[in-house]
Amino acid sequence: MFEFIPPGTRFFPLPSPFPMKRGGALHGARIAYETWGELSPARDNAILILTGLSPDAHAASGPANPEPGWWEPMLGPGKPIDTARWFVICVNSLGSCKGSTGPASPNPATGEPYRLDFPELSVEDGADAAAHVVRGLGIERLACVIGNSMGGMTALAFLLRHPGLARHHINVSGAARALPFSIAIRSLQREAIRLDPNWNHGRYDERRYPESGMRMARKLGVITYRSALEWDGRFGRVRLDSDRRPDDDPFGLEFEVESYLEGHARRFVRRFDPNCYLYLSRSMDWFDLGEYCAGRCGNGEADVRAGLATIPVEKALAIGVHTDILFPLQQQEEIAEGLRAGGADARFLPLDSPQGHDAFLVDIGRFGPAVRGFLDSL
Amino acid sequence: MFEFIPPGTRFFPLPSPFPMKRGGALHGARIAYETWGELSPARDNAILILTGLSPDAHAASGPANPEPGWWEPMLGPGKPIDTARWFVICVNSLGSCKGSTGPASPNPATGEPYRLDFPELSVEDGADAAAHVVRGLGIERLACVIGNSMGGMTALAFLLRHPGLARHHINVSGAARALPFSIAIRSLQREAIRLDPNWNHGRYDERRYPESGMRMARKLGVITYRSALEWDGRFGRVRLDSDRRPDDDPFGLEFEVESYLEGHARRFVRRFDPNCYLYLSRSMDWFDLGEYCAGRCGNGEADVRAGLATIPVEKALAIGVHTDILFPLQQQEEIAEGLRAGGADARFLPLDSPQGHDAFLVDIGRFGPAVRGFLDSL
């Protein structure tokens, strides 16, 4: 229903039924993906990219779709993820509305969109679905799995639940578990959507659409994706020109930063299905690698390290930035330390980027060399 | 209408008309206040406390009201603000709903609450109103003005607009101007209230009350008043007992941190007037001491320091904490540096408190000695 599928997207059918971690199963589900570069005869040059909450599979331009992708400066011939060397796959997350099966997709049992009848979604389900795509493309062993943000969680679940399916790993601004500050933010975003009378327990349509709730959720998202430091320099206290301000409303848009949030929200609210947003958001709260502590369980922190230590990976890089308030730097440090405890050659690389959580999308000057350096070393 | 006035509150009538900085005037307005201790015969031992957005004038228990106040551990005989030595005045902000005139108070022109007919409110108006109370109590020179959070802004405006009315100053987690991250947060809080259909352009009542909007605004407030660090230790990933969870709702309260936010919101939404919240919130966005740069104006940062340098104060202390994301530590450092540039003996004291912006309310172990030390030195 509210599905937004870029041209050139390809689809891989999941096994039917596809069992879900928290119960239930999907029938006739599919995963949207796109690829770049050529798989080598030895099938040993494949890289999988797992995305954050909102992106589609179109990470970069290519023959199938010449439009720039969401990681355009990072991915292509000669770029940090060099498609002259690597065969790159990017999958759209299970539960999303960008081509993979999710709450906005038709439920084969009824022919109507699943809406809230979609089974509870876990990060692990997304990892399992991605593993099917990889194997389905004839790849027994990825050279590397790269996960950004939520995709960093998915990548860890992928490595843990599919041992041997990837040799190396780059975790970009990811986490091995959700912590209370980010749970609180996401909980509030979901509440904003659910409070919108037009959400109507998931039964909205084009005309009665939870636009206000989505706008609130997106604005709160953008606030936590960037950083105060960046905004001090970028917006300061600059005001809108008077002709861009609503007349006589002391509570209307007045500062540049308010207009920036408004613009971001406007571009998003009708481009992402609200129910899919709720499901993906909650799946992050639930994610906790501490569940896999394998008998060595003590408390939250020890458990997550024990869980990480069960992950078989040869070489790994965990990157983050000082100004990230949503997936703070300590979480990437935790990933590197936990993987190292499991025997991996794992490095933690903090970057001095002012752009907060979103830095990996915009600060290619810092992230590009980090990713390139790691891939060159393989 | 939605006014919440603690017992024992006293009132001081403002001059009528009372002109407002951004235009318009109040007629028959009043300021609610409370006092502790005794004014010395020389009238030289008075301290004024200016509050954050939501508190009333009841900072601590006393003969007039034995209930604990919002700064109970800080204020009283033998406490850091020692009422055996000091005569302490706390005023409720102009524009609030805790006894001082604000949008919830009756408009003498109509007999009905002002609602959105209240004139635009500035931090400076609150400072001017407080100055009338001080002079009205027969005090020509305060020993010290202490301002917390929004009150830190009010205190700077007070010192600047009423030269000589206070000798010394403690700025607690305050700021000399609003920066875009906090403007963005407050803008979103106001949007949540204004989007609630029950807000109805300020014309709500007991039955049709913008409860959802106020709940969202308060939860977002609490998220920014505390810190991720504190919550990691306090809540971690602890879940509610199953009997405290709503049945079968994957988006209902599940984590302790969600329940904590819900509890905070529930205690607030019917105890603070939504229109007053909007007015006070916007007044903080507008605050910028850079307006007073007195000809030495260049850019935002230089201007605010020039503005601070015009403030006549003998000795000052600016305190803040590392984990404050709403009034970040650099803002207290800026205050101390600016006051020093104006000739004050001003000290910046960063505290290592995990509790974020609210630390001054709860981390008395760190804030108490800082405040006591400064007052003892006077």
mmCIF file with all atom_site columns, C-alpha atoms in Angstrom, chain A residues 188-363:
data_model
loop_
_atom_site.group_PDB
_atom_site.id
_atom_site.type_symbol
_atom_site.label_atom_id
_atom_site.label_alt_id
_atom_site.label_comp_id
_atom_site.label_asym_id
_atom_site.label_entity_id
_atom_site.label_seq_id
_atom_site.pdbx_PDB_ins_code
_atom_site.Cartn_x
_atom_site.Cartn_y
_atom_site.Cartn_z
_atom_site.occupancy
_atom_site.B_iso_or_equiv
_atom_site.pdbx_formal_charge
_atom_site.auth_seq_id
_atom_site.auth_comp_id
_atom_site.auth_asym_id
_atom_site.auth_atom_id
_atom_site.pdbx_PDB_model_num
ATOM 1   C CA . LEU A 1 188 ? 8.307  8.749   22.004 1.00 0.00 ? 188 LEU A CA 1
ATOM 2   C CA . GLN A 1 189 ? 8.468  8.639   18.206 1.00 0.00 ? 189 GLN A CA 1
ATOM 3   C CA . ARG A 1 190 ? 6.108  5.664   18.167 1.00 0.00 ? 190 ARG A CA 1
ATOM 4   C CA . GLU A 1 191 ? 3.810  7.351   20.672 1.00 0.00 ? 191 GLU A CA 1
ATOM 5   C CA . ALA A 1 192 ? 3.583  10.414  18.418 1.00 0.00 ? 192 ALA A CA 1
ATOM 6   C CA . ILE A 1 193 ? 2.452  8.217   15.522 1.00 0.00 ? 193 ILE A CA 1
ATOM 7   C CA . ARG A 1 194 ? 0.052  6.159   17.596 1.00 0.00 ? 194 ARG A CA 1
ATOM 8   C CA . LEU A 1 195 ? -1.472 9.258   19.208 1.00 0.00 ? 195 LEU A CA 1
ATOM 9   C CA . ASP A 1 196 ? -2.358 10.690  15.820 1.00 0.00 ? 196 ASP A CA 1
ATOM 10  C CA . PRO A 1 197 ? -6.075 9.942   15.452 1.00 0.00 ? 197 PRO A CA 1
ATOM 11  C CA . ASN A 1 198 ? -5.460 9.256   11.770 1.00 0.00 ? 198 ASN A CA 1
ATOM 12  C CA . TRP A 1 199 ? -3.170 6.362   12.642 1.00 0.00 ? 199 TRP A CA 1
ATOM 13  C CA . ASN A 1 200 ? -6.366 4.610   13.675 1.00 0.00 ? 200 ASN A CA 1
ATOM 14  C CA . HIS A 1 201 ? -4.668 1.453   14.998 1.00 0.00 ? 201 HIS A CA 1
ATOM 15  C CA . GLY A 1 202 ? -2.801 1.081   11.749 1.00 0.00 ? 202 GLY A CA 1
ATOM 16  C CA . ARG A 1 203 ? -5.853 1.402   9.505  1.00 0.00 ? 203 ARG A CA 1
ATOM 17  C CA . TYR A 1 204 ? -4.985 4.690   7.775  1.00 0.00 ? 204 TYR A CA 1
ATOM 18  C CA . ASP A 1 205 ? -5.216 5.384   4.072  1.00 0.00 ? 205 ASP A CA 1
ATOM 19  C CA . GLU A 1 206 ? -4.112 8.114   1.619  1.00 0.00 ? 206 GLU A CA 1
ATOM 20  C CA . ARG A 1 207 ? -6.806 10.502  2.798  1.00 0.00 ? 207 ARG A CA 1
ATOM 21  C CA . ARG A 1 208 ? -6.757 9.805   6.518  1.00 0.00 ? 208 ARG A CA 1
ATOM 22  C CA . TYR A 1 209 ? -3.012 9.505   7.080  1.00 0.00 ? 209 TYR A CA 1
ATOM 23  C CA . PRO A 1 210 ? -1.109 10.079  10.381 1.00 0.00 ? 210 PRO A CA 1
ATOM 24  C CA . GLU A 1 211 ? 0.804  12.984  8.942  1.00 0.00 ? 211 GLU A CA 1
ATOM 25  C CA . SER A 1 212 ? 1.184  14.932  12.196 1.00 0.00 ? 212 SER A CA 1
ATOM 26  C CA . GLY A 1 213 ? 2.428  11.910  14.100 1.00 0.00 ? 213 GLY A CA 1
ATOM 27  C CA . MET A 1 214 ? 4.934  11.055  11.391 1.00 0.00 ? 214 MET A CA 1
ATOM 28  C CA . ARG A 1 215 ? 6.083  14.661  11.301 1.00 0.00 ? 215 ARG A CA 1
ATOM 29  C CA . MET A 1 216 ? 6.735  14.676  15.047 1.00 0.00 ? 216 MET A CA 1
ATOM 30  C CA . ALA A 1 217 ? 8.509  11.320  14.864 1.00 0.00 ? 217 ALA A CA 1
ATOM 31  C CA . ARG A 1 218 ? 10.726 12.437  12.019 1.00 0.00 ? 218 ARG A CA 1
ATOM 32  C CA . LYS A 1 219 ? 11.638 15.748  13.611 1.00 0.00 ? 219 LYS A CA 1
ATOM 33  C CA . LEU A 1 220 ? 12.618 13.994  16.807 1.00 0.00 ? 220 LEU A CA 1
ATOM 34  C CA . GLY A 1 221 ? 14.616 11.558  14.694 1.00 0.00 ? 221 GLY A CA 1
ATOM 35  C CA . VAL A 1 222 ? 16.483 14.325  12.902 1.00 0.00 ? 222 VAL A CA 1
ATOM 36  C CA . ILE A 1 223 ? 17.282 16.026  16.230 1.00 0.00 ? 223 ILE A CA 1
ATOM 37  C CA . THR A 1 224 ? 18.906 12.828  17.472 1.00 0.00 ? 224 THR A CA 1
ATOM 38  C CA . TYR A 1 225 ? 20.602 12.015  14.150 1.00 0.00 ? 225 TYR A CA 1
ATOM 39  C CA . ARG A 1 226 ? 22.642 15.213  14.133 1.00 0.00 ? 226 ARG A CA 1
ATOM 40  C CA . SER A 1 227 ? 24.521 17.061  16.879 1.00 0.00 ? 227 SER A CA 1
ATOM 41  C CA . ALA A 1 228 ? 24.237 20.266  18.866 1.00 0.00 ? 228 ALA A CA 1
ATOM 42  C CA . LEU A 1 229 ? 27.806 21.109  17.898 1.00 0.00 ? 229 LEU A CA 1
ATOM 43  C CA . GLU A 1 230 ? 27.050 20.914  14.178 1.00 0.00 ? 230 GLU A CA 1
ATOM 44  C CA . TRP A 1 231 ? 23.893 22.996  14.550 1.00 0.00 ? 231 TRP A CA 1
ATOM 45  C CA . ASP A 1 232 ? 25.640 25.732  16.545 1.00 0.00 ? 232 ASP A CA 1
ATOM 46  C CA . GLY A 1 233 ? 27.875 26.343  13.557 1.00 0.00 ? 233 GLY A CA 1
ATOM 47  C CA . ARG A 1 234 ? 25.265 25.669  10.912 1.00 0.00 ? 234 ARG A CA 1
ATOM 48  C CA . PHE A 1 235 ? 22.226 27.500  12.226 1.00 0.00 ? 235 PHE A CA 1
ATOM 49  C CA . GLY A 1 236 ? 23.245 29.453  15.302 1.00 0.00 ? 236 GLY A CA 1
ATOM 50  C CA . ARG A 1 237 ? 20.355 31.796  16.044 1.00 0.00 ? 237 ARG A CA 1
ATOM 51  C CA . VAL A 1 238 ? 19.680 32.702  12.406 1.00 0.00 ? 238 VAL A CA 1
ATOM 52  C CA . ARG A 1 239 ? 16.060 33.579  11.776 1.00 0.00 ? 239 ARG A CA 1
ATOM 53  C CA . LEU A 1 240 ? 13.921 33.041  8.708  1.00 0.00 ? 240 LEU A CA 1
ATOM 54  C CA . ASP A 1 241 ? 13.292 36.026  6.477  1.00 0.00 ? 241 ASP A CA 1
ATOM 55  C CA . SER A 1 242 ? 10.027 37.624  7.481  1.00 0.00 ? 242 SER A CA 1
ATOM 56  C CA . ASP A 1 243 ? 8.383  36.525  4.219  1.00 0.00 ? 243 ASP A CA 1
ATOM 57  C CA . ARG A 1 244 ? 9.035  32.892  5.136  1.00 0.00 ? 244 ARG A CA 1
ATOM 58  C CA . ARG A 1 245 ? 7.428  33.297  8.553  1.00 0.00 ? 245 ARG A CA 1
ATOM 59  C CA . PRO A 1 246 ? 3.778  32.780  9.338  1.00 0.00 ? 246 PRO A CA 1
ATOM 60  C CA . ASP A 1 247 ? 2.164  36.086  10.246 1.00 0.00 ? 247 ASP A CA 1
ATOM 61  C CA . ASP A 1 248 ? 1.440  36.944  13.835 1.00 0.00 ? 248 ASP A CA 1
ATOM 62  C CA . ASP A 1 249 ? 2.036  33.481  15.264 1.00 0.00 ? 249 ASP A CA 1
ATOM 63  C CA . PRO A 1 250 ? 4.544  33.661  18.117 1.00 0.00 ? 250 PRO A CA 1
ATOM 64  C CA . PHE A 1 251 ? 4.735  29.858  18.031 1.00 0.00 ? 251 PHE A CA 1
ATOM 65  C CA . GLY A 1 252 ? 5.208  29.505  14.271 1.00 0.00 ? 252 GLY A CA 1
ATOM 66  C CA . LEU A 1 253 ? 8.493  28.825  12.487 1.00 0.00 ? 253 LEU A CA 1
ATOM 67  C CA . GLU A 1 254 ? 10.932 31.608  13.283 1.00 0.00 ? 254 GLU A CA 1
ATOM 68  C CA . PHE A 1 255 ? 14.411 30.129  13.514 1.00 0.00 ? 255 PHE A CA 1
ATOM 69  C CA . GLU A 1 256 ? 16.308 28.488  10.645 1.00 0.00 ? 256 GLU A CA 1
ATOM 70  C CA . VAL A 1 257 ? 16.647 25.297  12.690 1.00 0.00 ? 257 VAL A CA 1
ATOM 71  C CA . GLU A 1 258 ? 12.860 25.008  12.968 1.00 0.00 ? 258 GLU A CA 1
ATOM 72  C CA . SER A 1 259 ? 12.483 25.378  9.232  1.00 0.00 ? 259 SER A CA 1
ATOM 73  C CA . TYR A 1 260 ? 15.202 22.772  8.640  1.00 0.00 ? 260 TYR A CA 1
ATOM 74  C CA . LEU A 1 261 ? 13.318 20.247  10.786 1.00 0.00 ? 261 LEU A CA 1
ATOM 75  C CA . GLU A 1 262 ? 10.083 21.093  9.013  1.00 0.00 ? 262 GLU A CA 1
ATOM 76  C CA . GLY A 1 263 ? 11.677 20.539  5.607  1.00 0.00 ? 263 GLY A CA 1
ATOM 77  C CA . HIS A 1 264 ? 13.146 17.193  6.639  1.00 0.00 ? 264 HIS A CA 1
ATOM 78  C CA . ALA A 1 265 ? 9.828  16.069  8.042  1.00 0.00 ? 265 ALA A CA 1
ATOM 79  C CA . ARG A 1 266 ? 7.879  17.147  4.977  1.00 0.00 ? 266 ARG A CA 1
ATOM 80  C CA . ARG A 1 267 ? 10.141 15.096  2.712  1.00 0.00 ? 267 ARG A CA 1
ATOM 81  C CA . PHE A 1 268 ? 9.726  12.003  4.885  1.00 0.00 ? 268 PHE A CA 1
ATOM 82  C CA . VAL A 1 269 ? 6.190  11.676  6.182  1.00 0.00 ? 269 VAL A CA 1
ATOM 83  C CA . ARG A 1 270 ? 4.588  10.483  2.949  1.00 0.00 ? 270 ARG A CA 1
ATOM 84  C CA . ARG A 1 271 ? 7.626  8.462   1.881  1.00 0.00 ? 271 ARG A CA 1
ATOM 85  C CA . PHE A 1 272 ? 7.694  5.919   4.685  1.00 0.00 ? 272 PHE A CA 1
ATOM 86  C CA . ASP A 1 273 ? 4.856  3.721   5.831  1.00 0.00 ? 273 ASP A CA 1
ATOM 87  C CA . PRO A 1 274 ? 3.913  4.530   9.461  1.00 0.00 ? 274 PRO A CA 1
ATOM 88  C CA . ASN A 1 275 ? 3.259  0.926   10.475 1.00 0.00 ? 275 ASN A CA 1
ATOM 89  C CA . CYS A 1 276 ? 6.599  -0.180  9.010  1.00 0.00 ? 276 CYS A CA 1
ATOM 90  C CA . TYR A 1 277 ? 8.210  2.612   10.993 1.00 0.00 ? 277 TYR A CA 1
ATOM 91  C CA . LEU A 1 278 ? 6.654  1.320   14.218 1.00 0.00 ? 278 LEU A CA 1
ATOM 92  C CA . TYR A 1 279 ? 7.779  -2.258  13.589 1.00 0.00 ? 279 TYR A CA 1
ATOM 93  C CA . LEU A 1 280 ? 11.364 -1.425  12.640 1.00 0.00 ? 280 LEU A CA 1
ATOM 94  C CA . SER A 1 281 ? 11.668 1.045   15.507 1.00 0.00 ? 281 SER A CA 1
ATOM 95  C CA . ARG A 1 282 ? 10.518 -1.498  18.096 1.00 0.00 ? 282 ARG A CA 1
ATOM 96  C CA . SER A 1 283 ? 12.781 -4.189  16.674 1.00 0.00 ? 283 SER A CA 1
ATOM 97  C CA . MET A 1 284 ? 15.776 -2.023  17.614 1.00 0.00 ? 284 MET A CA 1
ATOM 98  C CA . ASP A 1 285 ? 14.578 -1.634  21.214 1.00 0.00 ? 285 ASP A CA 1
ATOM 99  C CA . TRP A 1 286 ? 14.338 -5.392  21.529 1.00 0.00 ? 286 TRP A CA 1
ATOM 100 C CA . PHE A 1 287 ? 17.811 -6.070  20.154 1.00 0.00 ? 287 PHE A CA 1
ATOM 101 C CA . ASP A 1 288 ? 20.268 -7.329  22.749 1.00 0.00 ? 288 ASP A CA 1
ATOM 102 C CA . LEU A 1 289 ? 23.212 -9.550  21.925 1.00 0.00 ? 289 LEU A CA 1
ATOM 103 C CA . GLY A 1 290 ? 23.321 -10.326 25.632 1.00 0.00 ? 290 GLY A CA 1
ATOM 104 C CA . GLU A 1 291 ? 20.638 -12.924 24.880 1.00 0.00 ? 291 GLU A CA 1
ATOM 105 C CA . TYR A 1 292 ? 23.395 -14.995 23.289 1.00 0.00 ? 292 TYR A CA 1
ATOM 106 C CA . CYS A 1 293 ? 25.724 -15.032 26.276 1.00 0.00 ? 293 CYS A CA 1
ATOM 107 C CA . ALA A 1 294 ? 25.768 -18.824 26.094 1.00 0.00 ? 294 ALA A CA 1
ATOM 108 C CA . GLY A 1 295 ? 25.783 -19.760 29.737 1.00 0.00 ? 295 GLY A CA 1
ATOM 109 C CA . ARG A 1 296 ? 28.354 -17.106 30.667 1.00 0.00 ? 296 ARG A CA 1
ATOM 110 C CA . CYS A 1 297 ? 25.562 -14.729 31.661 1.00 0.00 ? 297 CYS A CA 1
ATOM 111 C CA . GLY A 1 298 ? 25.934 -12.290 34.527 1.00 0.00 ? 298 GLY A CA 1
ATOM 112 C CA . ASN A 1 299 ? 24.653 -8.782  34.000 1.00 0.00 ? 299 ASN A CA 1
ATOM 113 C CA . GLY A 1 300 ? 23.758 -6.714  30.967 1.00 0.00 ? 300 GLY A CA 1
ATOM 114 C CA . GLU A 1 301 ? 27.214 -5.460  30.158 1.00 0.00 ? 301 GLU A CA 1
ATOM 115 C CA . ALA A 1 302 ? 29.003 -8.749  30.730 1.00 0.00 ? 302 ALA A CA 1
ATOM 116 C CA . ASP A 1 303 ? 26.306 -10.593 28.798 1.00 0.00 ? 303 ASP A CA 1
ATOM 117 C CA . VAL A 1 304 ? 26.578 -8.444  25.707 1.00 0.00 ? 304 VAL A CA 1
ATOM 118 C CA . ARG A 1 305 ? 30.337 -8.909  25.656 1.00 0.00 ? 305 ARG A CA 1
ATOM 119 C CA . ALA A 1 306 ? 29.909 -12.654 26.072 1.00 0.00 ? 306 ALA A CA 1
ATOM 120 C CA . GLY A 1 307 ? 27.389 -12.613 23.225 1.00 0.00 ? 307 GLY A CA 1
ATOM 121 C CA . LEU A 1 308 ? 29.793 -10.677 21.018 1.00 0.00 ? 308 LEU A CA 1
ATOM 122 C CA . ALA A 1 309 ? 32.578 -13.101 21.906 1.00 0.00 ? 309 ALA A CA 1
ATOM 123 C CA . THR A 1 310 ? 30.591 -15.994 20.402 1.00 0.00 ? 310 THR A CA 1
ATOM 124 C CA . ILE A 1 311 ? 30.655 -14.283 16.982 1.00 0.00 ? 311 ILE A CA 1
ATOM 125 C CA . PRO A 1 312 ? 33.069 -15.943 14.563 1.00 0.00 ? 312 PRO A CA 1
ATOM 126 C CA . VAL A 1 313 ? 34.665 -13.243 12.438 1.00 0.00 ? 313 VAL A CA 1
ATOM 127 C CA . GLU A 1 314 ? 38.268 -12.871 11.293 1.00 0.00 ? 314 GLU A CA 1
ATOM 128 C CA . LYS A 1 315 ? 38.771 -9.144  11.114 1.00 0.00 ? 315 LYS A CA 1
ATOM 129 C CA . ALA A 1 316 ? 36.449 -6.349  12.145 1.00 0.00 ? 316 ALA A CA 1
ATOM 130 C CA . LEU A 1 317 ? 36.286 -2.566  12.368 1.00 0.00 ? 317 LEU A CA 1
ATOM 131 C CA . ALA A 1 318 ? 33.833 -0.677  14.573 1.00 0.00 ? 318 ALA A CA 1
ATOM 132 C CA . ILE A 1 319 ? 33.555 3.009   13.667 1.00 0.00 ? 319 ILE A CA 1
ATOM 133 C CA . GLY A 1 320 ? 31.637 5.747   15.442 1.00 0.00 ? 320 GLY A CA 1
ATOM 134 C CA . VAL A 1 321 ? 31.710 9.428   16.225 1.00 0.00 ? 321 VAL A CA 1
ATOM 135 C CA . HIS A 1 322 ? 32.027 11.430  19.437 1.00 0.00 ? 322 HIS A CA 1
ATOM 136 C CA . THR A 1 323 ? 28.908 13.470  18.743 1.00 0.00 ? 323 THR A CA 1
ATOM 137 C CA . ASP A 1 324 ? 26.526 10.523  18.250 1.00 0.00 ? 324 ASP A CA 1
ATOM 138 C CA . ILE A 1 325 ? 23.878 10.616  21.006 1.00 0.00 ? 325 ILE A CA 1
ATOM 139 C CA . LEU A 1 326 ? 21.732 7.792   19.598 1.00 0.00 ? 326 LEU A CA 1
ATOM 140 C CA . PHE A 1 327 ? 24.395 5.103   19.129 1.00 0.00 ? 327 PHE A CA 1
ATOM 141 C CA . PRO A 1 328 ? 27.101 6.542   21.375 1.00 0.00 ? 328 PRO A CA 1
ATOM 142 C CA . LEU A 1 329 ? 30.753 5.813   20.806 1.00 0.00 ? 329 LEU A CA 1
ATOM 143 C CA . GLN A 1 330 ? 31.026 3.462   23.778 1.00 0.00 ? 330 GLN A CA 1
ATOM 144 C CA . GLN A 1 331 ? 28.722 1.092   21.907 1.00 0.00 ? 331 GLN A CA 1
ATOM 145 C CA . GLN A 1 332 ? 31.132 0.773   19.004 1.00 0.00 ? 332 GLN A CA 1
ATOM 146 C CA . GLU A 1 333 ? 33.984 0.354   21.470 1.00 0.00 ? 333 GLU A CA 1
ATOM 147 C CA . GLU A 1 334 ? 31.978 -2.413  23.159 1.00 0.00 ? 334 GLU A CA 1
ATOM 148 C CA . ILE A 1 335 ? 31.537 -4.162  19.802 1.00 0.00 ? 335 ILE A CA 1
ATOM 149 C CA . ALA A 1 336 ? 35.264 -4.108  19.044 1.00 0.00 ? 336 ALA A CA 1
ATOM 150 C CA . GLU A 1 337 ? 36.185 -5.301  22.527 1.00 0.00 ? 337 GLU A CA 1
ATOM 151 C CA . GLY A 1 338 ? 33.594 -8.074  22.505 1.00 0.00 ? 338 GLY A CA 1
ATOM 152 C CA . LEU A 1 339 ? 34.618 -9.344  19.066 1.00 0.00 ? 339 LEU A CA 1
ATOM 153 C CA . ARG A 1 340 ? 38.252 -9.212  20.151 1.00 0.00 ? 340 ARG A CA 1
ATOM 154 C CA . ALA A 1 341 ? 37.404 -11.288 23.216 1.00 0.00 ? 341 ALA A CA 1
ATOM 155 C CA . GLY A 1 342 ? 36.023 -13.861 20.764 1.00 0.00 ? 342 GLY A CA 1
ATOM 156 C CA . GLY A 1 343 ? 39.326 -14.001 18.917 1.00 0.00 ? 343 GLY A CA 1
ATOM 157 C CA . ALA A 1 344 ? 38.718 -11.520 16.123 1.00 0.00 ? 344 ALA A CA 1
ATOM 158 C CA . ASP A 1 345 ? 41.270 -8.999  14.961 1.00 0.00 ? 345 ASP A CA 1
ATOM 159 C CA . ALA A 1 346 ? 38.869 -6.185  15.815 1.00 0.00 ? 346 ALA A CA 1
ATOM 160 C CA . ARG A 1 347 ? 39.656 -2.488  15.844 1.00 0.00 ? 347 ARG A CA 1
ATOM 161 C CA . PHE A 1 348 ? 37.697 0.416   17.300 1.00 0.00 ? 348 PHE A CA 1
ATOM 162 C CA . LEU A 1 349 ? 38.000 3.658   15.369 1.00 0.00 ? 349 LEU A CA 1
ATOM 163 C CA . PRO A 1 350 ? 36.459 6.796   16.906 1.00 0.00 ? 350 PRO A CA 1
ATOM 164 C CA . LEU A 1 351 ? 36.111 9.635   14.410 1.00 0.00 ? 351 LEU A CA 1
ATOM 165 C CA . ASP A 1 352 ? 36.093 13.302  15.277 1.00 0.00 ? 352 ASP A CA 1
ATOM 166 C CA . SER A 1 353 ? 33.050 14.147  13.237 1.00 0.00 ? 353 SER A CA 1
ATOM 167 C CA . PRO A 1 354 ? 30.666 16.930  14.275 1.00 0.00 ? 354 PRO A CA 1
ATOM 168 C CA . GLN A 1 355 ? 27.637 15.516  12.428 1.00 0.00 ? 355 GLN A CA 1
ATOM 169 C CA . GLY A 1 356 ? 26.398 13.061  15.064 1.00 0.00 ? 356 GLY A CA 1
ATOM 170 C CA . HIS A 1 357 ? 24.790 9.733   14.225 1.00 0.00 ? 357 HIS A CA 1
ATOM 171 C CA . ASP A 1 358 ? 24.248 10.691  10.577 1.00 0.00 ? 358 ASP A CA 1
ATOM 172 C CA . ALA A 1 359 ? 27.947 11.416  10.051 1.00 0.00 ? 359 ALA A CA 1
ATOM 173 C CA . PHE A 1 360 ? 28.421 8.175   8.104  1.00 0.00 ? 360 PHE A CA 1
ATOM 174 C CA . LEU A 1 361 ? 26.040 9.537   5.470  1.00 0.00 ? 361 LEU A CA 1
ATOM 175 C CA . VAL A 1 362 ? 27.602 12.960  5.147  1.00 0.00 ? 362 VAL A CA 1
ATOM 176 C CA . ASP A 1 363 ? 31.133 13.005  6.507  1.00 0.00 ? 363 ASP A CA 1
#
